[in-house]
Coordinates of C-alpha atoms and ligand atoms in Angstrom, one line a residue:
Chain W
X27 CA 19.3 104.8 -5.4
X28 CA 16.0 105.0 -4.1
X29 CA 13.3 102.4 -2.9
X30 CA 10.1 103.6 -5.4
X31 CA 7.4 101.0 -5.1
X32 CA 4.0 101.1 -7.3
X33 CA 1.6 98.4 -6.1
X34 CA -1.2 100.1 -8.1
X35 CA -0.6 98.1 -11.4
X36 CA 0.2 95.2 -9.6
X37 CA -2.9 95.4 -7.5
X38 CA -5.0 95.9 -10.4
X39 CA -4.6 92.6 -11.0
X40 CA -5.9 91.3 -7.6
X41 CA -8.6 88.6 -9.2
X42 CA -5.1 86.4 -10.6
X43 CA -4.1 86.8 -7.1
X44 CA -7.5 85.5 -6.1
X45 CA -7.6 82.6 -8.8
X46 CA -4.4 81.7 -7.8
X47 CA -4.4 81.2 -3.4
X48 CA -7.7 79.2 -4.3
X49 CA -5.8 76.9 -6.5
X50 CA -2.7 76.6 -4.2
X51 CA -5.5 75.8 -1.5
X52 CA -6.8 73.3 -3.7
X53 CA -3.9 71.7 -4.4
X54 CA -3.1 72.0 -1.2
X55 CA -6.4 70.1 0.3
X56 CA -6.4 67.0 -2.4
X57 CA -2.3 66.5 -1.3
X58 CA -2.8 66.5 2.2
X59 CA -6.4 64.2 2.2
X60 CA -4.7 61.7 -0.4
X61 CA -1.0 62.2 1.5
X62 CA -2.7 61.3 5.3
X63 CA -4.3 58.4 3.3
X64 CA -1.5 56.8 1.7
X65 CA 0.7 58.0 4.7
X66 CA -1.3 55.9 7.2
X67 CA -1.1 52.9 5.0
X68 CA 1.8 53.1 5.0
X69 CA 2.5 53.5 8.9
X70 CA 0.4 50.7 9.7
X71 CA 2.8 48.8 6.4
X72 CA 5.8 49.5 7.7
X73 CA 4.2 48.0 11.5
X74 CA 2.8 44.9 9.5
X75 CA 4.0 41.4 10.3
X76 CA 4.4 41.1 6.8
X77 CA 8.0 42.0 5.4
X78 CA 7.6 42.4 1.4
X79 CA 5.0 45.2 2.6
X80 CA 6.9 46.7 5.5
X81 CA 10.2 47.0 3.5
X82 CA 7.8 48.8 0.1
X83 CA 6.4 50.8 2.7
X84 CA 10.2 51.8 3.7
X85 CA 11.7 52.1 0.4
X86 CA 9.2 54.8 -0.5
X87 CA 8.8 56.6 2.5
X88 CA 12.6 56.6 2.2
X89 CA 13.0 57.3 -1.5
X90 CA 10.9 60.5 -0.9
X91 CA 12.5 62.0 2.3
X92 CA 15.8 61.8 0.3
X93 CA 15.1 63.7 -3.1
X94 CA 13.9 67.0 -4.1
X95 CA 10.6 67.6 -4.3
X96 CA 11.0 69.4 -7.7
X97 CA 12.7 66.4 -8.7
X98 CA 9.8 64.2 -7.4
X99 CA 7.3 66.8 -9.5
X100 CA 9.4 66.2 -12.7
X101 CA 9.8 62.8 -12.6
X102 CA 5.7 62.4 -11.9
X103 CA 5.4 64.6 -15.1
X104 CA 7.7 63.3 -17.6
X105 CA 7.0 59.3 -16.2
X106 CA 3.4 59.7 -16.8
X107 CA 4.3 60.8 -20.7
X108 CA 6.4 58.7 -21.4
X109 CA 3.8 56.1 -21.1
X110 CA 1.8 57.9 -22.8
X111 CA -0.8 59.1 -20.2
X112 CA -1.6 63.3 -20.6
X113 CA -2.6 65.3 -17.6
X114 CA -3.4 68.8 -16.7
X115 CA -0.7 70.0 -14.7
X116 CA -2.7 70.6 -11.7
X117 CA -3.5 67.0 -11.6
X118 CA -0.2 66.3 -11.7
X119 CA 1.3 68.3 -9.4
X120 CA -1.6 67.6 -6.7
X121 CA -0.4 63.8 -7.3
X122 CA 3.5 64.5 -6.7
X123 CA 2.4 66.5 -3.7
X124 CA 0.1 63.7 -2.2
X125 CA 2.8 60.8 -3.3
X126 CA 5.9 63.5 -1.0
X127 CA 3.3 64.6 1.7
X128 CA 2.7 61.1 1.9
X129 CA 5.5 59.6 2.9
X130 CA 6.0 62.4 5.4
X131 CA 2.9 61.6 6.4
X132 CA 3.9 57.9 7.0
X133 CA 6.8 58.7 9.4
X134 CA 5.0 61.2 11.2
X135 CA 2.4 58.4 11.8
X136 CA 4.6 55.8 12.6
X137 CA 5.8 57.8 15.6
X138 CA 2.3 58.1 16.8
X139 CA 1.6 54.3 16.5
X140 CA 5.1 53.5 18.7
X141 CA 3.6 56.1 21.3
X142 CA 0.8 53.9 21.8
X143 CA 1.8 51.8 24.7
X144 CA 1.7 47.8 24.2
X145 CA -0.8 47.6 27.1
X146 CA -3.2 49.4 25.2
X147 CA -3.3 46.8 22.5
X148 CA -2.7 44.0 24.2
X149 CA -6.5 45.3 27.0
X150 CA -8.1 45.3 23.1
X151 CA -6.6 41.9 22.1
X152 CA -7.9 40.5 25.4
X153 CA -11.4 41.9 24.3
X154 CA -11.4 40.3 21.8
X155 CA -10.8 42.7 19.0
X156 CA -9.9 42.3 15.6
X157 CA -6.7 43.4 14.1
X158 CA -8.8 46.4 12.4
X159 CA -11.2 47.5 15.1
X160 CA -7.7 48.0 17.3
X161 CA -6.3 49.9 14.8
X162 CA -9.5 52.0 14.0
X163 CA -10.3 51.9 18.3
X164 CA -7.7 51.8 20.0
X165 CA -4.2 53.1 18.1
X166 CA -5.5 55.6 15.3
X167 CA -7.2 58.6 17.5
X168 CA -5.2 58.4 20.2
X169 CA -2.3 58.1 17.6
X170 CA -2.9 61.2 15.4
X171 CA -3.4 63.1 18.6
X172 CA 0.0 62.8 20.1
X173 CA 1.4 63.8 16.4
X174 CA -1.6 66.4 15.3
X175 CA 0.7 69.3 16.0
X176 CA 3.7 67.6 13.9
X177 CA 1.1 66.7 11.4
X178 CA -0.3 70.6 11.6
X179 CA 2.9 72.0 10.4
X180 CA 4.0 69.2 7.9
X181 CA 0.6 70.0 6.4
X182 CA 1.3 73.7 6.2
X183 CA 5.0 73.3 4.9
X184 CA 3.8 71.0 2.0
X185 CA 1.4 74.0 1.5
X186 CA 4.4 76.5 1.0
X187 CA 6.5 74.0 -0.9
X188 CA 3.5 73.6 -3.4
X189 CA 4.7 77.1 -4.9
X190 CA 7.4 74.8 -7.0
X191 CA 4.7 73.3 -8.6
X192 CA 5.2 76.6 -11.1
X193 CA 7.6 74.9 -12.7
X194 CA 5.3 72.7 -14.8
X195 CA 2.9 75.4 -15.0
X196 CA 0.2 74.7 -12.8
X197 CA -1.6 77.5 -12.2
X198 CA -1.2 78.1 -8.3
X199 CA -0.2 81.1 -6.8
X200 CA 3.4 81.5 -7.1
X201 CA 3.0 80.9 -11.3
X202 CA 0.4 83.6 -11.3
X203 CA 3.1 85.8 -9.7
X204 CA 5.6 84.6 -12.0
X205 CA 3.6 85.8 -14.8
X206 CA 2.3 89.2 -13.3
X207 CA 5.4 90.5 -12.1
X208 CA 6.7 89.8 -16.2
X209 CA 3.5 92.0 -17.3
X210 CA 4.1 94.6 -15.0
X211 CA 7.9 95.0 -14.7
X212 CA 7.0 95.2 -10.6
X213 CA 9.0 92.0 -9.3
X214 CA 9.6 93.1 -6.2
X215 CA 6.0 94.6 -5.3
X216 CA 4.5 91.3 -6.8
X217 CA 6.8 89.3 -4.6
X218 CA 6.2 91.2 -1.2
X219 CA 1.8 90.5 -2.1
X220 CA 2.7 87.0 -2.8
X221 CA 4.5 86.2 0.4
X222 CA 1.6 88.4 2.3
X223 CA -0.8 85.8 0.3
X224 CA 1.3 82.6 1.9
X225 CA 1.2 84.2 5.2
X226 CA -2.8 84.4 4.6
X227 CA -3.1 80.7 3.6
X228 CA -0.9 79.3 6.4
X229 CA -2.8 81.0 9.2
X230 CA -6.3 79.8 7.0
X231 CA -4.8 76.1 6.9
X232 CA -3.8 76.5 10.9
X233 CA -6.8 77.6 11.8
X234 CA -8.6 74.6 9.6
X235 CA -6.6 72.0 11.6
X236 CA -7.7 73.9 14.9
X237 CA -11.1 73.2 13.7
X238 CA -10.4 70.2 13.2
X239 CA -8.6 69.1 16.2
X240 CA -11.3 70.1 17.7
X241 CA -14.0 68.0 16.5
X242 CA -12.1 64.5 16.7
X243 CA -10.6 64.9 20.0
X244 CA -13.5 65.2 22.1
X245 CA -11.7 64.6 25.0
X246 CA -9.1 67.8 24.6
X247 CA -12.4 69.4 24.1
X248 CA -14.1 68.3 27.2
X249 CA -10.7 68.0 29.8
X250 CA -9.6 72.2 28.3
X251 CA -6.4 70.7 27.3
X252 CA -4.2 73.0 25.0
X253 CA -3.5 70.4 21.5
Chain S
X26 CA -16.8 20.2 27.6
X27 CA -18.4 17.8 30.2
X28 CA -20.7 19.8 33.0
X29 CA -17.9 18.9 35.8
X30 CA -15.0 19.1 33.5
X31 CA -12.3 22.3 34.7
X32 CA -12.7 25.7 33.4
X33 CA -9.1 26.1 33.0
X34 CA -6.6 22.9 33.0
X35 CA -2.5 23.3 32.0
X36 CA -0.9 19.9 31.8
X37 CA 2.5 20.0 31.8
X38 CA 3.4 23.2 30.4
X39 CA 6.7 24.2 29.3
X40 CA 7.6 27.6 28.4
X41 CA 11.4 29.5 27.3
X42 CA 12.0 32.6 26.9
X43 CA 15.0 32.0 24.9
X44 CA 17.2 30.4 27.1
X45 CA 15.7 31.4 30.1
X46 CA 13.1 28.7 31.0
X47 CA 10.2 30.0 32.5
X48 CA 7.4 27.5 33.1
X49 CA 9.1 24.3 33.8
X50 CA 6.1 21.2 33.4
X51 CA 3.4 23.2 35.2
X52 CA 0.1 21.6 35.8
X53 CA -2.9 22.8 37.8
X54 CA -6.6 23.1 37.1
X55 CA -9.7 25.7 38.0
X56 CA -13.6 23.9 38.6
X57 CA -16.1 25.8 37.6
X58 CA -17.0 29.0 40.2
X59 CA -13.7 27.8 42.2
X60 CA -11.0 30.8 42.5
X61 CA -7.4 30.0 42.3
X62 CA -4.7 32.1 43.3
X63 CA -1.4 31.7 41.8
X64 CA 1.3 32.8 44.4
X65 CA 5.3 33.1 44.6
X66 CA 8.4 35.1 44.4
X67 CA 8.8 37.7 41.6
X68 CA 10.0 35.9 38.3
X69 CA 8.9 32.6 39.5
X70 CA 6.4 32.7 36.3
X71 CA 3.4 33.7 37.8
X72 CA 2.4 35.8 34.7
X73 CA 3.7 34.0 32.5
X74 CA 1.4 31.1 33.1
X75 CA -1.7 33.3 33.5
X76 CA -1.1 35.0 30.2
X77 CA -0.5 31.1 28.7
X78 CA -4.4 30.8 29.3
X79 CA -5.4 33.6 27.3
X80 CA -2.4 33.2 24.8
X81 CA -0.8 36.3 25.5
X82 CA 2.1 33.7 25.0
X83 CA 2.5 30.5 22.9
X84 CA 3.5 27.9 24.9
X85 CA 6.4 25.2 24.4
X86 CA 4.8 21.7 25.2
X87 CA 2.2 21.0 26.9
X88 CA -1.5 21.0 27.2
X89 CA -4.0 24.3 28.1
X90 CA -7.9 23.7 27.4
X91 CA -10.0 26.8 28.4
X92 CA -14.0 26.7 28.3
X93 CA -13.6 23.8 25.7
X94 CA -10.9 25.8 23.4
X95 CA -7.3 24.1 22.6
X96 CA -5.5 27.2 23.6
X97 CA -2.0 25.6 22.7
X98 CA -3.4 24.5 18.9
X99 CA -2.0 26.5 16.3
X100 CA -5.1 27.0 15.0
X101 CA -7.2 27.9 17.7
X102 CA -10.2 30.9 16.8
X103 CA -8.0 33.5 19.5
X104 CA -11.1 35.5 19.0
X105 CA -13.9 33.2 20.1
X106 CA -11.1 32.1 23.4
X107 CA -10.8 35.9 24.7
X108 CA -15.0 36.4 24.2
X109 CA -14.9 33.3 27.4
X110 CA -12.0 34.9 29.2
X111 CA -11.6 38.0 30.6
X112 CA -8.0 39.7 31.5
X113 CA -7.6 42.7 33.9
X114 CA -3.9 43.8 34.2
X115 CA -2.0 45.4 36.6
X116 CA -2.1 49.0 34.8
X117 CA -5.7 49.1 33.9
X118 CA -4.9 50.0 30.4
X119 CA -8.4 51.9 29.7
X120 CA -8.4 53.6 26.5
X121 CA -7.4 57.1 27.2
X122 CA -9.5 58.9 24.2
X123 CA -13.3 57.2 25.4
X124 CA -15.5 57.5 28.2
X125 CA -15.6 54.9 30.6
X126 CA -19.1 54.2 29.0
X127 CA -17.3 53.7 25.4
X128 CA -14.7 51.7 27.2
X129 CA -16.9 49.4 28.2
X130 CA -19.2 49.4 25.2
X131 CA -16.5 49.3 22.4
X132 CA -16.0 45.1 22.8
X133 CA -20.0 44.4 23.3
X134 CA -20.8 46.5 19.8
X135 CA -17.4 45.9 17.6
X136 CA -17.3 42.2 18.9
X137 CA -20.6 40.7 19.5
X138 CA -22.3 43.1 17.1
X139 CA -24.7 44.4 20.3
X140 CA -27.2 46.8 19.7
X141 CA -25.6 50.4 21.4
X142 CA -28.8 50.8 23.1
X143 CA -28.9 47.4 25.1
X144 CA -24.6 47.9 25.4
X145 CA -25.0 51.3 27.6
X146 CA -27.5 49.5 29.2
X147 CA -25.2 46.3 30.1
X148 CA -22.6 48.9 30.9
X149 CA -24.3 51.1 33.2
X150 CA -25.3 47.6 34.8
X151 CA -21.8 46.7 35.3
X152 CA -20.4 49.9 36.5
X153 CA -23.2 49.8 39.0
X154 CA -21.8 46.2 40.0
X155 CA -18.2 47.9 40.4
X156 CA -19.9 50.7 42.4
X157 CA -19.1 53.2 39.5
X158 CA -22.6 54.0 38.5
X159 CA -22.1 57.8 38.6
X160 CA -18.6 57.6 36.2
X161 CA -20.5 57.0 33.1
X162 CA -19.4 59.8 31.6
X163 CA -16.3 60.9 33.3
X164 CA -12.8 60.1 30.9
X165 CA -10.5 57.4 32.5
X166 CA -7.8 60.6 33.6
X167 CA -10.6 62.3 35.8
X168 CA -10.6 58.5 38.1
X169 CA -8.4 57.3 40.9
X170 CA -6.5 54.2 40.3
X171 CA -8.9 52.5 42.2
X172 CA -11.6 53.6 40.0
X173 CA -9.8 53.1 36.8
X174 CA -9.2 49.5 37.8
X175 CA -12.9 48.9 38.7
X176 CA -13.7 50.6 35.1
X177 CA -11.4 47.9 34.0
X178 CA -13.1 45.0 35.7
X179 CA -16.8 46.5 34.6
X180 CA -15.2 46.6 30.9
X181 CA -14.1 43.0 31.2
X182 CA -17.8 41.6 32.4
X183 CA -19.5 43.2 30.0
X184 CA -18.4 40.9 27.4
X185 CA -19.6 38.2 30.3
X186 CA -16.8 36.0 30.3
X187 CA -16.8 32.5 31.2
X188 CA -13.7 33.1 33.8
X189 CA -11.7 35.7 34.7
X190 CA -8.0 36.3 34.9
X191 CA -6.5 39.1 37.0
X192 CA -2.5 39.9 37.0
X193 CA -1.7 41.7 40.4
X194 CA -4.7 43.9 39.5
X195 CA -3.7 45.8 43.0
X196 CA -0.1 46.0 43.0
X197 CA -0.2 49.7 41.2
X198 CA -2.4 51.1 43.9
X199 CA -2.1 52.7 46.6
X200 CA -2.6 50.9 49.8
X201 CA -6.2 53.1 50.7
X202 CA -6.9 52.0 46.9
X203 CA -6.5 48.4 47.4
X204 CA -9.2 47.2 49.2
X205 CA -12.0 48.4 47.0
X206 CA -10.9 47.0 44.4
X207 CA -10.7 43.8 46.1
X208 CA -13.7 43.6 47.1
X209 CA -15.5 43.9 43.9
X210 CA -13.1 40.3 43.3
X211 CA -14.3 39.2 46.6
X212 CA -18.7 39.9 45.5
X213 CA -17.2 38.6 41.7
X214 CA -16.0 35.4 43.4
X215 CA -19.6 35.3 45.7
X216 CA -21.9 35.6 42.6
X217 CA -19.6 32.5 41.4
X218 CA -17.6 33.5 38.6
X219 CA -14.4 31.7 37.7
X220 CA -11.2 33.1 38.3
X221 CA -7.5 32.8 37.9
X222 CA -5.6 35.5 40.1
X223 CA -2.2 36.7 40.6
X224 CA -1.5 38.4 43.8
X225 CA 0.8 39.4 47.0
X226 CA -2.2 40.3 49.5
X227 CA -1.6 37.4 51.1
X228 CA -4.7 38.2 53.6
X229 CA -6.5 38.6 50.6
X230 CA -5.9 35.3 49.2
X231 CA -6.5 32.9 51.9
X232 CA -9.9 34.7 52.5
X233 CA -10.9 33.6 48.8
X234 CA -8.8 30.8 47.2
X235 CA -10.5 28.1 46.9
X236 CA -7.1 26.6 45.6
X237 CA -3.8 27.9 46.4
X238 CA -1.2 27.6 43.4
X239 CA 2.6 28.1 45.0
X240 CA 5.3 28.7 41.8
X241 CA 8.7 28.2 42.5
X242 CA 11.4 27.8 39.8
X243 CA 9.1 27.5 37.1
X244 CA 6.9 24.5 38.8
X245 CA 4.0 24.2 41.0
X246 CA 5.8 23.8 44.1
X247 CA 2.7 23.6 46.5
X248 CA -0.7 23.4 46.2
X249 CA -3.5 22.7 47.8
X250 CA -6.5 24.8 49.4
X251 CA -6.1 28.2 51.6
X252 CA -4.8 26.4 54.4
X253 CA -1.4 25.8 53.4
X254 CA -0.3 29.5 53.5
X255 CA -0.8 28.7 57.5
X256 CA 0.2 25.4 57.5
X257 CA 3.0 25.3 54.5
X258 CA 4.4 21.4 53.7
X259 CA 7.5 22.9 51.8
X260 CA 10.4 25.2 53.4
X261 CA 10.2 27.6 50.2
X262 CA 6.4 28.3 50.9
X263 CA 6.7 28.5 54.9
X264 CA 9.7 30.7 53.7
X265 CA 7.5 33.1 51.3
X266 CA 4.8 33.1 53.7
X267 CA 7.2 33.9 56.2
X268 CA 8.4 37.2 54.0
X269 CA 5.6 37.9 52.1
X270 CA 7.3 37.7 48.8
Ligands
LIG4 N1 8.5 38.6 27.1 C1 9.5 38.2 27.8 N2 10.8 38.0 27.3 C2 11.8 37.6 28.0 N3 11.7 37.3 29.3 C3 10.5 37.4 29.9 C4 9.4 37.8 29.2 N4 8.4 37.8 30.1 C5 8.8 37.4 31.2 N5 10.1 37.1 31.2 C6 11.0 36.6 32.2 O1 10.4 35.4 32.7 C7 10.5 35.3 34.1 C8 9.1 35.1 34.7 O2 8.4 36.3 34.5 P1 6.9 36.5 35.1 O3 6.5 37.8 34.7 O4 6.1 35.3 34.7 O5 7.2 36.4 36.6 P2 6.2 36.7 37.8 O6 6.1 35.5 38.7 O7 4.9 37.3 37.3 O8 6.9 37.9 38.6 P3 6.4 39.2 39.3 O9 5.9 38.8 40.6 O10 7.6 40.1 39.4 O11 5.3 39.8 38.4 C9 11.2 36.5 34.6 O12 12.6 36.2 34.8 C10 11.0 37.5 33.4 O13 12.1 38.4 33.4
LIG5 MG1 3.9 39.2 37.2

């Protein structure tokens, strides 16, 4: 029993590789910019004086973080049928992705918003302030900042997890393998490219949030303090 | 609002924290340009009352009119009370993320809708006030505490407040720190702003009350000007005076 690997037939087909890392990035970017939308909402829900609002906010931040996410993917593709609604899988699997990321998201958030110490908000109250401009001023920067690195890798794992998302078809990476490594008969070679691939995107999407970081905290930027 | 009428007036304010009652009937009044300083023993309500006037806390019963707002009314425009009062607390809460510039900006431009041109302007006058002028730039982590709490002050004029309330503004500094904060109070008090203050410098205040408050047990327990910190009528005061706190 020897170990005989042929990458050549595999690698012939490099450009469904391609195809396929630029739709998991895709998918990946429209979950995590609708996810850290929904996800603050729902933060700044769940902190709300308002109870009907805080305890929705809960129930689905909840209601994710306690089912599978390939449950959550089926249940966003067979609910939107059944009423009657048709979607290309991609669409539907970059919703169930923003709908789990976001309630991650939410939770991550919320830890950020109790980091913010009451003094802060109560200096903006006394100038006068409105409910929104100390939210947008005062809690969301310095908020996201404390939890950027938390954020960072929730952001990344929802990238890996996307790779379930094969299971309605949508055409992202880890289909693409699905369906070369049944072409070629070279599971284990197609396998081995596929997790080099992931490695590829996660440094991409860690270096993008680096970026990042580094344009909306000025101050990290200015002081040389390590995020 | 007459011309002579007070600045700040509490008429019998009452005050719980659930069972624990905190401001028992208190009553006292700051004239326009006066400063009053609100003295007495930790827990005696001394903050409490001073964050009654900018309704950090709703009050039980009682009166508070500030600058012509109902401050006790439940329906009282919050925003339009803190544009006439400004608060400075003991940890100078600047906002970590912003320059002292944006600090002081942030209110002017979000709240009175000033152009940013003539709010850097107003803020580079009030840092110079503070004696900050060079800071502009500088984040509020790269300032002493002394600084930070003059950034703080500087923040709060630049909304030019009507009076000004200050809650032991010193009392996180250290002792070489102290005095220049207080002395920016001390100019503040000369150019004739109104002000409500909290403090233990008890050198401090009888060099610039105009009325001395004394708290004791929830109530004003002495009042009167300076003078009675030499010349106290009550045993509790001659006995604070005595210890200092
Ligand atoms: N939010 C609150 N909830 C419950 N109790 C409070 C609250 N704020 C203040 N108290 C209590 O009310 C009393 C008066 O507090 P206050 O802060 O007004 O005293 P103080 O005179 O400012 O004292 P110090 O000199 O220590 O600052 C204290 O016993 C305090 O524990
Ligand atoms: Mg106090």
């Amino acid at each position: 029993m020897g170990l005989n690997l042929d990458f050549s037939v595999v690698l012939e087909r490099w450009p469904l590789f391609w195809d396929g890392a630029v739709m998991t990035l895709k998918l990946a970017a429209l979950a995590i910019v609708f996810g850290a939308i929904i996800g603050t909402f729902c933060a700044v829900g769940r902190n709300s004086g308002n109870r009907l609002i805080a305890r929705a906010c809960t129930l689905y931040v909840e209601a994710i973080r306690n089912t599978p996410l390939l449950v959550q993917i089926f249940l966003v593709y067979f609910g939107l049928a059944s009423i009657g609604f048709k979607f290309s899988a991609f669409s539907v699997a970059a919703t169930a992705l923003a709908i789990n990321v976001g309630a991650y998201t939410a939770e991550i958030m919320r830890a950020g918003f109790e980091s913010i110490p009451t003094g802060q908000i109560e200096a903006a109250e006394g100038l006068a302030l409105s409910r929104f401009q100390i939210y947008w001023h005062v809690i969301l920067l310095p908020a996201t900042e404390k939890v950027y690195p938390a954020l960072t890798s929730q952001f990344v794992l929802l990238m890996l997890a996307s790779s379930v998302t094969s299971q309605i078809s949508a055409e992202e990476l880890t289909a693409v393998a699905n369906y070369i490594q049944s072409d070629t008969y070279r599971a284990f070679e197609t396998y081995i490219l596929v997790a080099i691939a992931y490695v590829v995107l996660s440094l991409v999407l860690r270096a993008g949030f680096w970026a990042l970081g580094f344009a909306l905290f000025p101050r990290r930027r200015r002081l040389g303090t390590a995020l | 609002m007459t011309k002579d009428s007070p600045v700040v007036s509490l008429k019998e304010v009452h005050k719980s924290f659930g069972a624990l009652k905190v401001l028992d009937g208190v009553d006292f009044s700051v004239g326009r340009g006066d400063v009053l300083v609100l003295i007495g023993r930790s827990g005696s309500g001394k903050s409490t009352a001073l964050r009654c006037i900018d309704r950090f806390e709703t009050i039980d019963s009682g009166e508070i009119h500030v600058c012509g707002h109902r401050v006790d009314a439940p329906d009282i425009d919050l925003r339009a009370l803190r544009q006439d009062v400004g608060i400075v607390f003991q940890s100078y809460n600047l906002f970590p993320h912003l320059t002292i510039e944006q600090n002081i900006t942030l209110a002017p431009v979000s709240v009175k809708r000033m152009a940013k041109a003539e709010a850097r302007e107003r803020a580079a006058a009030v840092l110079a006030q503070v004696g900050l002028a060079e800071k502009l730039d500088a984040y509020p982590e790269q300032l002493s505490g002394g600084q930070q709490q003059r950034a703080a002050i500087a923040r709060s004029l630049a909304m030019q407040p009507k009076v000004m309330l200050f809650d032991e503004v010193t009392s996180a500094l250290d002792p070489e720190l102290t005095g220049e904060v207080l002395k920016v109070i001390e100019a503040l008090a000369a150019d004739g702003m109104t002000m409500v203050m909290v403090t233990h410098e008890m050198g401090f205040a009888r060099g610039i009350a105009d009325k001395v408050v004394f708290m004791h047990a929830g109530k004003v327990h002495e009042t009167g000007t300076a003078s009675i910190l030499a010349a106290p009528a009550t045993p509790e005061l001659a006995q604070f005076v005595g210890t200092g706190f």
